[in-house]
CSV table of C-alpha atoms in Angstrom, one decimal:
chain,number,residue,atom,x,y,z
A,1,MET,CA,200.7,171.5,160.9
A,2,ILE,CA,202.4,168.3,161.7
A,3,LEU,CA,200.3,168.0,164.9
A,4,THR,CA,197.0,168.6,162.8
A,5,THR,CA,197.7,166.0,160.4
A,6,VAL,CA,198.8,163.3,163.3
A,7,LEU,CA,195.4,164.2,164.8
A,8,GLN,CA,193.5,163.7,161.5
A,9,ALA,CA,195.3,160.6,160.9
A,10,ILE,CA,194.3,159.2,164.5
A,11,GLY,CA,190.8,160.0,163.8
A,12,LEU,CA,190.6,158.4,160.2
A,13,PHE,CA,192.3,155.3,162.0
A,14,MET,CA,189.9,155.1,164.8
A,15,ALA,CA,186.9,155.7,162.3
A,16,THR,CA,187.9,153.0,159.8
A,17,ASN,CA,189.4,150.4,162.3
A,18,ILE,CA,187.3,150.3,165.5
A,19,ASP,CA,185.5,147.0,164.4
A,20,ASP,CA,188.9,145.3,164.3
A,21,ILE,CA,188.9,145.3,168.3
A,22,ILE,CA,185.9,142.6,168.1
A,23,ILE,CA,187.6,140.6,165.4
A,24,LEU,CA,191.1,140.6,167.0
A,25,SER,CA,189.4,139.8,170.4
A,26,LEU,CA,187.9,136.8,168.9
A,27,PHE,CA,191.4,135.7,167.6
A,28,PHE,CA,192.9,136.2,170.9
A,29,ALA,CA,190.2,134.0,172.6
A,30,ARG,CA,190.6,131.5,169.6
A,31,GLY,CA,194.6,131.2,170.5
A,32,ALA,CA,194.1,131.5,174.4
A,33,GLY,CA,196.8,129.7,176.1
A,34,GLN,CA,198.9,129.0,172.8
A,35,ARG,CA,202.5,130.3,173.1
A,36,GLY,CA,203.0,133.2,170.4
A,37,THR,CA,199.6,134.1,169.8
A,38,THR,CA,200.1,137.8,170.5
A,39,THR,CA,203.1,137.8,168.1
A,40,ARG,CA,201.2,135.9,165.4
A,41,ILE,CA,198.2,138.3,165.8
A,42,ALA,CA,200.1,141.4,165.7
A,43,LEU,CA,202.3,140.2,162.6
A,44,GLY,CA,199.0,139.1,160.9
A,45,GLN,CA,197.5,142.4,161.6
A,46,TYR,CA,200.6,144.5,160.4
A,47,LEU,CA,200.8,142.2,157.3
A,48,GLY,CA,197.0,142.7,156.3
A,49,PHE,CA,197.1,146.4,157.3
A,50,VAL,CA,200.4,146.9,155.0
A,51,GLY,CA,198.2,145.3,152.3
A,52,ILE,CA,195.6,147.7,152.6
A,53,LEU,CA,197.8,150.7,152.7
A,54,GLY,CA,199.6,149.5,149.7
A,55,ALA,CA,196.3,148.9,147.8
A,56,ALA,CA,195.1,152.3,148.8
A,57,LEU,CA,198.4,154.1,147.6
A,58,LEU,CA,198.3,151.9,144.5
A,59,VAL,CA,194.9,153.1,143.6
A,60,ALA,CA,195.5,156.8,144.9
A,61,TRP,CA,198.6,156.9,142.5
A,62,GLY,CA,196.8,155.8,139.5
A,63,ALA,CA,197.5,152.0,139.5
A,64,GLY,CA,193.7,151.4,139.2
A,65,LEU,CA,194.6,148.5,136.7
A,66,VAL,CA,196.4,146.7,139.7
A,67,LEU,CA,193.5,146.8,141.9
A,68,PRO,CA,190.1,148.3,140.4
A,69,SER,CA,187.7,149.7,143.0
A,70,SER,CA,185.2,147.4,141.5
A,71,ALA,CA,187.2,144.3,143.1
A,72,ILE,CA,187.3,145.5,146.6
A,73,PRO,CA,183.8,144.2,147.8
A,74,TYR,CA,184.9,140.6,146.4
A,75,PHE,CA,187.5,140.4,149.2
A,76,GLY,CA,184.4,139.7,151.6
A,77,LEU,CA,184.8,136.2,150.1
A,78,ILE,CA,188.0,135.6,152.3
A,79,PRO,CA,186.3,136.0,155.7
A,80,LEU,CA,183.1,134.3,154.7
A,81,ALA,CA,185.3,131.2,153.3
A,82,LEU,CA,187.3,131.3,156.6
A,83,GLY,CA,184.0,131.8,158.5
A,84,ILE,CA,182.4,128.9,157.0
A,85,TRP,CA,185.5,126.5,157.5
A,86,ALA,CA,185.6,127.5,161.3
A,87,ALA,CA,181.7,126.8,161.5
A,88,TRP,CA,182.2,123.3,159.7
A,89,GLN,CA,185.0,122.7,162.2
A,90,ALA,CA,182.9,123.6,165.2
A,91,TRP,CA,179.9,121.6,163.8
A,92,ARG,CA,182.3,118.5,163.5
A,93,GLY,CA,183.5,119.1,167.1
A,94,ASP,CA,187.2,119.7,166.1
A,95,GLY,CA,189.0,120.6,169.3
A,96,ASP,CA,186.0,120.1,171.8
A,97,ASP,CA,188.2,118.0,174.2
A,98,ASP,CA,189.1,119.8,177.4
A,99,ASP,CA,192.9,120.1,176.6
A,100,GLU,CA,191.6,122.2,173.5
A,101,LYS,CA,189.6,124.4,175.8
A,102,VAL,CA,192.5,125.1,177.9
A,103,GLU,CA,195.2,125.4,175.4
A,104,GLY,CA,193.0,127.1,172.6
A,105,LYS,CA,193.9,126.7,169.0
A,106,LYS,CA,196.9,128.2,167.1
A,107,VAL,CA,196.1,131.4,165.2
A,108,GLY,CA,197.8,131.8,162.0
A,109,ILE,CA,199.6,134.9,160.7
A,110,LEU,CA,198.1,134.7,157.3
A,111,THR,CA,194.5,134.0,158.7
A,112,VAL,CA,194.7,137.2,160.6
A,113,ALA,CA,196.4,138.9,157.5
A,114,ALA,CA,193.5,137.6,155.3
A,115,VAL,CA,190.6,138.7,157.6
A,116,THR,CA,192.4,142.3,158.0
A,117,PHE,CA,192.8,142.9,154.6
A,118,ALA,CA,189.5,141.5,153.6
A,119,ASN,CA,187.8,143.7,156.2
A,120,GLY,CA,189.9,146.9,155.0
A,121,GLY,CA,187.7,147.5,151.9
A,122,ASP,CA,186.2,150.4,153.7
A,123,ASN,CA,189.7,151.6,154.6
A,124,ILE,CA,190.7,151.7,151.2
A,125,GLY,CA,187.6,153.4,149.9
A,126,VAL,CA,188.3,156.2,152.7
A,127,TYR,CA,191.8,156.2,152.4
A,128,VAL,CA,192.1,156.8,148.6
A,129,PRO,CA,190.3,160.4,148.4
A,130,VAL,CA,192.3,161.3,151.4
A,131,PHE,CA,195.6,160.5,149.8
A,132,LEU,CA,194.5,161.9,146.7
A,133,ASN,CA,193.8,165.5,148.4
A,134,VAL,CA,197.0,165.9,150.3
A,135,SER,CA,200.9,166.1,149.7
A,136,THR,CA,203.3,163.0,149.5
A,137,ALA,CA,204.8,164.2,152.8
A,138,THR,CA,201.3,164.0,154.7
A,139,VAL,CA,200.5,160.6,153.0
A,140,VAL,CA,203.8,159.4,154.7
A,141,ILE,CA,202.8,161.0,158.1
A,142,PHE,CA,199.2,159.3,157.6
A,143,CYS,CA,201.1,156.0,157.0
A,144,VAL,CA,203.4,156.3,159.9
A,145,VAL,CA,200.7,157.0,162.4
A,146,PHE,CA,198.5,154.2,161.1
A,147,LEU,CA,201.4,151.7,161.6
A,148,LEU,CA,202.0,152.9,164.9
A,149,LEU,CA,198.3,152.7,166.0
A,150,VAL,CA,197.9,149.1,164.5
A,151,GLY,CA,200.1,148.1,167.6
A,152,VAL,CA,197.9,150.0,170.0
A,153,LEU,CA,195.0,148.4,168.5
A,154,VAL,CA,196.3,144.8,168.8
A,155,LEU,CA,197.2,145.6,172.5
A,156,LEU,CA,193.6,147.1,173.1
A,157,ALA,CA,192.3,143.8,171.9
A,158,ARG,CA,194.2,141.9,173.9
A,159,TYR,CA,193.3,143.8,176.9
A,160,VAL,CA,189.6,143.5,176.1
A,161,ALA,CA,189.8,139.6,175.4
A,162,THR,CA,191.7,139.1,178.7
A,163,ARG,CA,189.4,141.0,181.1
A,164,ARG,CA,187.9,138.2,183.3
A,165,PRO,CA,184.2,138.6,182.5
A,166,ILE,CA,184.8,139.1,178.6
A,167,ALA,CA,187.7,136.3,178.5
A,168,GLU,CA,185.1,133.8,180.2
A,169,VAL,CA,182.3,134.7,177.6
A,170,LEU,CA,184.7,134.5,174.7
A,171,GLU,CA,186.1,131.4,176.0
A,172,ARG,CA,182.9,129.7,176.3
A,173,TRP,CA,181.2,131.2,173.0
A,174,GLU,CA,184.3,131.7,170.7
A,175,HIS,CA,183.5,128.5,168.6
A,176,VAL,CA,180.2,130.2,167.9
A,177,LEU,CA,181.1,133.6,167.7
A,178,PHE,CA,184.2,133.5,165.6
A,179,PRO,CA,182.3,131.8,162.5
A,180,ILE,CA,179.3,134.0,162.9
A,181,VAL,CA,181.5,137.2,162.9
A,182,LEU,CA,183.5,136.2,160.1
A,183,ILE,CA,180.5,135.1,158.0
A,184,GLY,CA,178.6,138.3,159.1
A,185,LEU,CA,181.7,140.4,158.0
A,186,GLY,CA,182.0,138.7,154.9
A,187,ILE,CA,178.5,139.0,153.7
A,188,ALA,CA,178.4,142.6,154.8
A,189,ILE,CA,181.5,143.5,152.8
A,190,LEU,CA,179.9,141.7,149.6
A,191,VAL,CA,176.5,143.4,150.1
A,192,SER,CA,177.9,146.9,151.2
A,193,GLY,CA,179.9,146.8,148.0
A,194,GLY,CA,177.3,145.6,145.5
A,195,ALA,CA,179.4,142.3,144.8
A,196,PHE,CA,177.5,140.1,142.5
A,197,GLY,CA,174.9,142.6,142.0
A,198,LEU,CA,173.7,142.4,145.7
């Protein structure tokens, strides 16, 4: 029974978080060479994911007034705004000198957390019905497995971002890819959720 629950939790996590590998890899590329990048990304990912779990639990346990499901699509504004800001900085040429290319840029915990949470609208939408249909003990097992897998996800993204051919592409194109992915993610969240009548 517990093994079945754990396997279900692993499958659910993989289905709802596989896209985070790309986003986290871009964060690793952005912070390449900066001391503490892995720690900041991991803390940000955990902070954002705890927010996702908290929102899903609140909605599932009847606190819809705290986070109505109609509000979830509007979280797409967070990565959209961050992407536009990153595009503006890239267009202005911030950090184009050689030293920046060697050291990368400092990745903030709150930035990673905000993008993680905003990208978690689909997670919340999937987790709520699951949490509503299982026992409290099963919800606890799901949450523990999810939190363990967040660490695995961060390590996997770091591994992907540090493979030489991938790292070279990310290093060369990160200043273009990072804003494009964030803007695309924000638009996708807004459109798929029907925000602003889209």
